[in-house]
Amino acid sequence: DTGVSQNPRHKITKRGQNVTFRCDPISEHNRLYWYRQTLGQGPEFLTYFQNEAQLEKSRLLSDRFSAERPKGSFSTLEIQRTEQGDSAMYLCASSPGWGNYGYTFGSGTRLTVV
Amino acid sequence: DQQVKQNSPSLSVQEGRISILNCDYTNSMFDYFLWYKKYPAEGPTFLISISSIKDKNEDGRFTVFLNKSAKHLSLHIVPSQPGDSAVYFCAIGQGGSEKLVFGKGTKLTVNP
């Protein structure tokens, strides 16, 4: 297993377009997280899945954002009608168990909205 | 309002000396404390953690100290090595939630 994989690594899109990112966690990890990091800030929590169930969502996750983990394996994060303020690094992480905060992060998807 | 603060954006130390990175938090309900290290173009990597029932945890060259009364967390790296040059984030969790709250990070540069 090569760790948490995120695709694409970079995405440039025009304002108003929809984008979708994919995350493949470590195979035996049942917990999956999405974070967003903007320049000069630390990662900010977006949402968390245990298997296929989305159990926590941040208020940062507006109606334009949706995340899924349909079979409890890979996850997708979709942003509809992108805005320039959505430009950020989107990080996915996974962990094997409850309260195990020592996540393994992927390298992230950098989104630029022009 | 920031719940987790790393007040030093950068720190520079000489190889072989001690690096001390600091973190302050505001919420006394936080009960799990971690440090992550991040190299450019990579995701953060978990480094070391401590729970609220302890005041010190050691792993090789890395030691984390927790002062609950002061709501202060620190990471000591001894001896510092050039490969330790990275951005260090403190991150804090609370029982009952899987969410971590991160600080803004401190960029550590270890000079040979």
Tab-separated table of N, CA and C in Angstrom, chain A:
chain	number	residue	atom	x	y	z
A	1	ASP	N	0.848	-1.188	0.000
A	1	ASP	CA	0.000	0.000	0.000
A	1	ASP	C	0.890	1.247	0.000
A	2	THR	N	0.578	2.193	-0.892
A	2	THR	CA	1.464	3.342	-1.027
A	2	THR	C	0.956	4.541	-0.260
A	3	GLY	N	-0.002	4.398	0.599
A	3	GLY	CA	-0.491	5.529	1.368
A	3	GLY	C	-1.764	6.089	0.776
A	4	VAL	N	-2.082	7.324	1.162
A	4	VAL	CA	-3.302	7.987	0.698
A	4	VAL	C	-3.013	8.658	-0.642
A	5	SER	N	-3.833	8.355	-1.627
A	5	SER	CA	-3.622	8.863	-2.970
A	5	SER	C	-4.717	9.865	-3.334
A	6	GLN	N	-4.320	11.010	-3.868
A	6	GLN	CA	-5.287	12.023	-4.265
A	6	GLN	C	-5.073	12.398	-5.727
A	7	ASN	N	-6.183	12.519	-6.431
A	7	ASN	CA	-6.141	12.909	-7.843
A	7	ASN	C	-7.260	13.891	-8.170
A	8	PRO	N	-6.971	14.865	-9.032
A	8	PRO	CA	-5.653	15.175	-9.605
A	8	PRO	C	-4.777	15.896	-8.586
A	9	ARG	N	-3.528	16.109	-8.897
A	9	ARG	CA	-2.650	16.879	-8.013
A	9	ARG	C	-2.925	18.377	-8.143
A	10	HIS	N	-3.252	18.776	-9.358
A	10	HIS	CA	-3.544	20.192	-9.616
A	10	HIS	C	-4.790	20.278	-10.488
A	11	LYS	N	-5.580	21.336	-10.234
A	11	LYS	CA	-6.767	21.560	-11.060
A	11	LYS	C	-6.944	23.057	-11.198
A	12	ILE	N	-7.006	23.521	-12.454
A	12	ILE	CA	-7.318	24.923	-12.720
A	12	ILE	C	-8.676	24.945	-13.398
A	13	THR	N	-9.577	25.765	-12.886
A	13	THR	CA	-10.912	25.803	-13.452
A	13	THR	C	-11.407	27.239	-13.504
A	14	LYS	N	-12.362	27.461	-14.374
A	14	LYS	CA	-12.949	28.784	-14.463
A	14	LYS	C	-14.060	28.916	-13.434
A	15	ARG	N	-14.216	30.107	-12.947
A	15	ARG	CA	-15.278	30.396	-11.985
A	15	ARG	C	-16.630	29.952	-12.544
A	16	GLY	N	-17.388	29.296	-11.709
A	16	GLY	CA	-18.700	28.823	-12.123
A	16	GLY	C	-18.733	27.380	-12.580
A	17	GLN	N	-17.570	26.789	-12.837
A	17	GLN	CA	-17.509	25.384	-13.248
A	17	GLN	C	-17.566	24.473	-12.025
A	18	ASN	N	-17.926	23.227	-12.274
A	18	ASN	CA	-17.927	22.205	-11.218
A	18	ASN	C	-16.623	21.414	-11.286
A	19	VAL	N	-16.123	21.018	-10.129
A	19	VAL	CA	-14.922	20.188	-10.076
A	19	VAL	C	-15.147	19.032	-9.113
A	20	THR	N	-14.445	17.939	-9.372
A	20	THR	CA	-14.529	16.761	-8.494
A	20	THR	C	-13.129	16.238	-8.243
A	21	PHE	N	-12.844	15.953	-6.969
A	21	PHE	CA	-11.570	15.390	-6.570
A	21	PHE	C	-11.794	13.982	-6.023
A	22	ARG	N	-10.750	13.160	-6.173
A	22	ARG	CA	-10.859	11.796	-5.676
A	22	ARG	C	-9.787	11.524	-4.636
A	23	CYS	N	-10.144	10.716	-3.646
A	23	CYS	CA	-9.198	10.293	-2.609
A	23	CYS	C	-9.301	8.782	-2.440
A	24	ASP	N	-8.164	8.105	-2.499
A	24	ASP	CA	-8.095	6.677	-2.186
A	24	ASP	C	-7.318	6.509	-0.885
A	25	PRO	N	-7.984	6.114	0.189
A	25	PRO	CA	-7.306	6.006	1.490
A	25	PRO	C	-6.481	4.727	1.569
A	26	ILE	N	-5.763	4.574	2.658
A	26	ILE	CA	-5.087	3.309	2.954
A	26	ILE	C	-6.172	2.248	3.126
A	27	SER	N	-5.979	1.100	2.508
A	27	SER	CA	-7.079	0.144	2.334
A	27	SER	C	-7.700	-0.331	3.643
A	28	GLU	N	-6.922	-0.497	4.692
A	28	GLU	CA	-7.502	-1.007	5.935
A	28	GLU	C	-8.045	0.095	6.844
A	29	HIS	N	-7.974	1.344	6.409
A	29	HIS	CA	-8.466	2.459	7.219
A	29	HIS	C	-9.950	2.689	6.946
A	30	ASN	N	-10.774	2.649	8.006
A	30	ASN	CA	-12.198	2.857	7.772
A	30	ASN	C	-12.630	4.313	7.977
A	31	ARG	N	-11.712	5.149	8.442
A	31	ARG	CA	-12.050	6.554	8.644
A	31	ARG	C	-11.362	7.415	7.590
A	32	LEU	N	-12.103	8.350	7.019
A	32	LEU	CA	-11.589	9.202	5.956
A	32	LEU	C	-12.016	10.637	6.230
A	33	TYR	N	-11.088	11.576	5.993
A	33	TYR	CA	-11.298	12.976	6.333
A	33	TYR	C	-10.943	13.850	5.137
A	34	TRP	N	-11.659	14.959	5.012
A	34	TRP	CA	-11.298	16.007	4.061
A	34	TRP	C	-10.997	17.281	4.847
A	35	TYR	N	-9.884	17.907	4.483
A	35	TYR	CA	-9.479	19.190	5.038
A	35	TYR	C	-9.161	20.138	3.879
A	36	ARG	N	-9.213	21.425	4.170
A	36	ARG	CA	-8.841	22.444	3.188
A	36	ARG	C	-7.777	23.342	3.794
A	37	GLN	N	-6.768	23.684	3.010
A	37	GLN	CA	-5.706	24.548	3.499
A	37	GLN	C	-5.494	25.699	2.532
A	38	THR	N	-5.629	26.899	3.032
A	38	THR	CA	-5.340	28.083	2.230
A	38	THR	C	-3.991	28.646	2.648
A	39	LEU	N	-3.466	29.555	1.834
A	39	LEU	CA	-2.108	30.067	2.027
A	39	LEU	C	-1.953	30.707	3.401
A	40	GLY	N	-0.936	30.280	4.122
A	40	GLY	CA	-0.639	30.875	5.419
A	40	GLY	C	-1.494	30.361	6.561
A	41	GLN	N	-2.337	29.388	6.275
A	41	GLN	CA	-3.218	28.822	7.306
A	41	GLN	C	-2.918	27.355	7.509
A	42	GLY	N	-3.365	26.823	8.633
A	42	GLY	CA	-3.307	25.392	8.826
A	42	GLY	C	-4.498	24.727	8.163
A	43	PRO	N	-4.458	23.410	8.044
A	43	PRO	CA	-5.609	22.696	7.474
A	43	PRO	C	-6.874	22.944	8.291
A	44	GLU	N	-8.004	23.083	7.590
A	44	GLU	CA	-9.305	23.274	8.244
A	44	GLU	C	-10.193	22.081	7.920
A	45	PHE	N	-10.828	21.545	8.948
A	45	PHE	CA	-11.679	20.361	8.799
A	45	PHE	C	-12.886	20.675	7.929
A	46	LEU	N	-13.180	19.756	7.008
A	46	LEU	CA	-14.386	19.861	6.187
A	46	LEU	C	-15.405	18.788	6.555
A	47	THR	N	-14.970	17.506	6.508
A	47	THR	CA	-15.916	16.441	6.762
A	47	THR	C	-15.187	15.151	7.096
A	48	TYR	N	-15.957	14.172	7.637
A	48	TYR	CA	-15.390	12.906	8.090
A	48	TYR	C	-16.354	11.772	7.777
A	49	PHE	N	-15.812	10.665	7.303
A	49	PHE	CA	-16.574	9.452	7.028
A	49	PHE	C	-16.057	8.315	7.892
A	50	GLN	N	-16.998	7.533	8.392
A	50	GLN	CA	-16.657	6.220	8.937
A	50	GLN	C	-17.301	5.207	8.013
A	51	ASN	N	-16.454	4.451	7.343
A	51	ASN	CA	-16.928	3.607	6.229
A	51	ASN	C	-17.690	4.497	5.240
A	52	GLU	N	-18.928	4.159	4.896
A	52	GLU	CA	-19.640	4.972	3.903
A	52	GLU	C	-20.474	6.079	4.534
A	53	ALA	N	-20.543	6.122	5.849
A	53	ALA	CA	-21.389	7.103	6.532
A	53	ALA	C	-20.644	8.414	6.790
A	54	GLN	N	-21.249	9.510	6.377
A	54	GLN	CA	-20.688	10.834	6.631
A	54	GLN	C	-21.170	11.286	8.000
A	55	LEU	N	-20.284	11.314	8.994
A	55	LEU	CA	-20.697	11.507	10.374
A	55	LEU	C	-20.491	12.914	10.902
A	56	GLU	N	-19.606	13.680	10.288
A	56	GLU	CA	-19.386	15.053	10.725
A	56	GLU	C	-19.179	15.934	9.517
A	57	LYS	N	-19.757	17.130	9.578
A	57	LYS	CA	-19.566	18.116	8.520
A	57	LYS	C	-19.309	19.470	9.147
A	58	SER	N	-18.361	20.198	8.601
A	58	SER	CA	-18.073	21.545	9.080
A	58	SER	C	-19.056	22.541	8.472
A	59	ARG	N	-19.228	23.643	9.194
A	59	ARG	CA	-20.033	24.728	8.616
A	59	ARG	C	-19.342	25.340	7.401
A	60	LEU	N	-18.027	25.050	7.254
A	60	LEU	CA	-17.306	25.524	6.067
A	60	LEU	C	-17.852	24.864	4.802
A	61	LEU	N	-18.450	23.689	4.979
A	61	LEU	CA	-18.931	22.922	3.833
A	61	LEU	C	-20.293	23.470	3.422
A	62	SER	N	-20.236	24.451	2.502
A	62	SER	CA	-21.482	25.091	2.073
A	62	SER	C	-22.283	24.135	1.187
A	63	ASP	N	-23.456	24.605	0.770
A	63	ASP	CA	-24.328	23.793	-0.083
A	63	ASP	C	-23.680	23.453	-1.413
A	64	ARG	N	-22.664	24.210	-1.794
A	64	ARG	CA	-22.004	23.931	-3.083
A	64	ARG	C	-21.033	22.753	-2.981
A	65	PHE	N	-20.737	22.331	-1.772
A	65	PHE	CA	-19.782	21.241	-1.550
A	65	PHE	C	-20.544	19.960	-1.211
A	66	SER	N	-20.105	18.860	-1.814
A	66	SER	CA	-20.658	17.573	-1.413
A	66	SER	C	-19.565	16.525	-1.448
A	67	ALA	N	-19.592	15.648	-0.472
A	67	ALA	CA	-18.616	14.578	-0.395
A	67	ALA	C	-19.352	13.259	-0.285
A	68	GLU	N	-18.743	12.240	-0.893
A	68	GLU	CA	-19.335	10.904	-0.846
A	68	GLU	C	-18.243	9.863	-0.628
A	69	ARG	N	-18.656	8.759	-0.071
A	69	ARG	CA	-17.782	7.594	0.037
A	69	ARG	C	-18.671	6.374	-0.143
A	70	PRO	N	-19.094	6.125	-1.367
A	70	PRO	CA	-20.210	5.210	-1.629
A	70	PRO	C	-20.011	3.772	-1.161
A	71	LYS	N	-18.841	3.235	-1.223
A	71	LYS	CA	-18.638	1.840	-0.836
A	71	LYS	C	-17.680	1.730	0.333
A	72	GLY	N	-17.480	2.820	1.005
A	72	GLY	CA	-16.582	2.791	2.149
A	72	GLY	C	-15.127	2.671	1.777
A	73	SER	N	-14.824	2.898	0.493
A	73	SER	CA	-13.410	2.837	0.091
A	73	SER	C	-12.960	4.223	-0.334
A	74	PHE	N	-12.939	4.514	-1.653
A	74	PHE	CA	-12.519	5.833	-2.100
A	74	PHE	C	-13.597	6.863	-1.796
A	75	SER	N	-13.204	8.126	-1.849
A	75	SER	CA	-14.142	9.220	-1.611
A	75	SER	C	-13.985	10.266	-2.701
A	76	THR	N	-15.060	10.986	-2.966
A	76	THR	CA	-15.006	12.121	-3.882
A	76	THR	C	-15.505	13.368	-3.165
A	77	LEU	N	-14.917	14.497	-3.542
A	77	LEU	CA	-15.348	15.810	-3.051
A	77	LEU	C	-15.683	16.645	-4.282
A	78	GLU	N	-16.928	17.093	-4.374
A	78	GLU	CA	-17.357	17.891	-5.510
A	78	GLU	C	-17.654	19.306	-5.055
A	79	ILE	N	-17.203	20.250	-5.834
A	79	ILE	CA	-17.542	21.655	-5.604
A	79	ILE	C	-18.312	22.139	-6.831
A	80	GLN	N	-19.513	22.612	-6.610
A	80	GLN	CA	-20.328	23.130	-7.712
A	80	GLN	C	-20.200	24.656	-7.779
A	81	ARG	N	-20.306	25.175	-8.992
A	81	ARG	CA	-20.289	26.631	-9.209
A	81	ARG	C	-19.117	27.265	-8.455
A	82	THR	N	-17.927	26.848	-8.801
A	82	THR	CA	-16.739	27.280	-8.068
A	82	THR	C	-16.613	28.799	-8.038
A	83	GLU	N	-16.040	29.282	-6.945
A	83	GLU	CA	-15.767	30.699	-6.732
A	83	GLU	C	-14.271	30.868	-6.485
A	84	GLN	N	-13.783	32.083	-6.654
A	84	GLN	CA	-12.344	32.300	-6.459
A	84	GLN	C	-11.924	31.969	-5.032
A	85	GLY	N	-12.793	32.166	-4.086
A	85	GLY	CA	-12.502	31.846	-2.695
A	85	GLY	C	-12.355	30.363	-2.425
A	86	ASP	N	-12.705	29.528	-3.398
A	86	ASP	CA	-12.531	28.077	-3.240
A	86	ASP	C	-11.102	27.650	-3.539
A	87	SER	N	-10.311	28.553	-4.087
A	87	SER	CA	-8.915	28.224	-4.401
A	87	SER	C	-8.187	27.851	-3.114
A	88	ALA	N	-7.626	26.655	-3.083
A	88	ALA	CA	-7.001	26.129	-1.871
A	88	ALA	C	-6.382	24.781	-2.190
A	89	MET	N	-5.694	24.227	-1.194
A	89	MET	CA	-5.237	22.848	-1.248
A	89	MET	C	-6.273	22.004	-0.511
A	90	TYR	N	-6.772	20.982	-1.167
A	90	TYR	CA	-7.748	20.085	-0.550
A	90	TYR	C	-7.027	18.797	-0.175
A	91	LEU	N	-7.032	18.525	1.126
A	91	LEU	CA	-6.277	17.404	1.676
A	91	LEU	C	-7.230	16.306	2.131
A	92	CYS	N	-6.871	15.086	1.814
A	92	CYS	CA	-7.608	13.923	2.292
A	92	CYS	C	-6.700	13.163	3.258
A	93	ALA	N	-7.288	12.566	4.272
A	93	ALA	CA	-6.531	11.780	5.236
A	93	ALA	C	-7.344	10.560	5.627
A	94	SER	N	-6.669	9.544	6.130
A	94	SER	CA	-7.385	8.376	6.637
A	94	SER	C	-6.751	7.909	7.938
A	95	SER	N	-7.527	7.155	8.713
A	95	SER	CA	-7.008	6.588	9.954
A	95	SER	C	-7.729	5.284	10.246
A	96	PRO	N	-7.108	4.413	11.069
A	96	PRO	CA	-7.673	3.085	11.262
A	96	PRO	C	-8.736	2.969	12.348
A	97	GLY	N	-8.816	3.944	13.259
A	97	GLY	CA	-9.752	3.706	14.343
A	97	GLY	C	-10.185	4.942	15.073
A	98	TRP	N	-11.177	4.789	15.909
A	98	TRP	CA	-11.758	5.885	16.683
A	98	TRP	C	-10.697	6.563	17.557
A	99	GLY	N	-10.697	7.873	17.516
A	99	GLY	CA	-9.788	8.633	18.365
A	99	GLY	C	-8.337	8.527	17.967
A	100	ASN	N	-8.053	7.859	16.855
A	100	ASN	CA	-6.668	7.795	16.371
A	100	ASN	C	-6.433	9.001	15.484
A	101	TYR	N	-5.913	10.048	16.112
A	101	TYR	CA	-5.756	11.290	15.392
A	101	TYR	C	-4.477	11.350	14.562
A	102	GLY	N	-3.683	10.302	14.647
A	102	GLY	CA	-2.449	10.285	13.852
A	102	GLY	C	-2.756	9.951	12.409
A	103	TYR	N	-3.519	10.834	11.767
A	103	TYR	CA	-3.945	10.590	10.392
A	103	TYR	C	-2.750	10.388	9.465
A	104	THR	N	-3.010	9.712	8.356
A	104	THR	CA	-2.105	9.716	7.219
A	104	THR	C	-2.733	10.597	6.149
A	105	PHE	N	-2.057	11.672	5.810
A	105	PHE	CA	-2.563	12.595	4.796
A	105	PHE	C	-2.036	12.221	3.415
A	106	GLY	N	-2.836	12.541	2.405
A	106	GLY	CA	-2.357	12.512	1.034
A	106	GLY	C	-1.605	13.796	0.718
A	107	SER	N	-1.107	13.886	-0.500
A	107	SER	CA	-0.348	15.067	-0.916
A	107	SER	C	-1.237	16.228	-1.331
A	108	GLY	N	-2.529	15.970	-1.445
A	108	GLY	CA	-3.466	17.047	-1.698
A	108	GLY	C	-3.752	17.308	-3.167
A	109	THR	N	-4.850	18.002	-3.407
A	109	THR	CA	-5.205	18.521	-4.734
A	109	THR	C	-5.237	20.034	-4.627
A	110	ARG	N	-4.414	20.692	-5.435
A	110	ARG	CA	-4.417	22.157	-5.412
A	110	ARG	C	-5.402	22.666	-6.449
A	111	LEU	N	-6.394	23.398	-5.986
A	111	LEU	CA	-7.409	23.970	-6.863
A	111	LEU	C	-7.150	25.459	-7.045
A	112	THR	N	-7.137	25.873	-8.306
A	112	THR	CA	-7.050	27.297	-8.632
A	112	THR	C	-8.271	27.667	-9.464
A	113	VAL	N	-9.045	28.627	-8.970
A	113	VAL	CA	-10.230	29.093	-9.685
A	113	VAL	C	-9.908	30.457	-10.294
A	114	VAL	N	-10.015	30.531	-11.622
A	114	VAL	CA	-9.635	31.787	-12.314
A	114	VAL	C	-10.873	32.491	-12.865
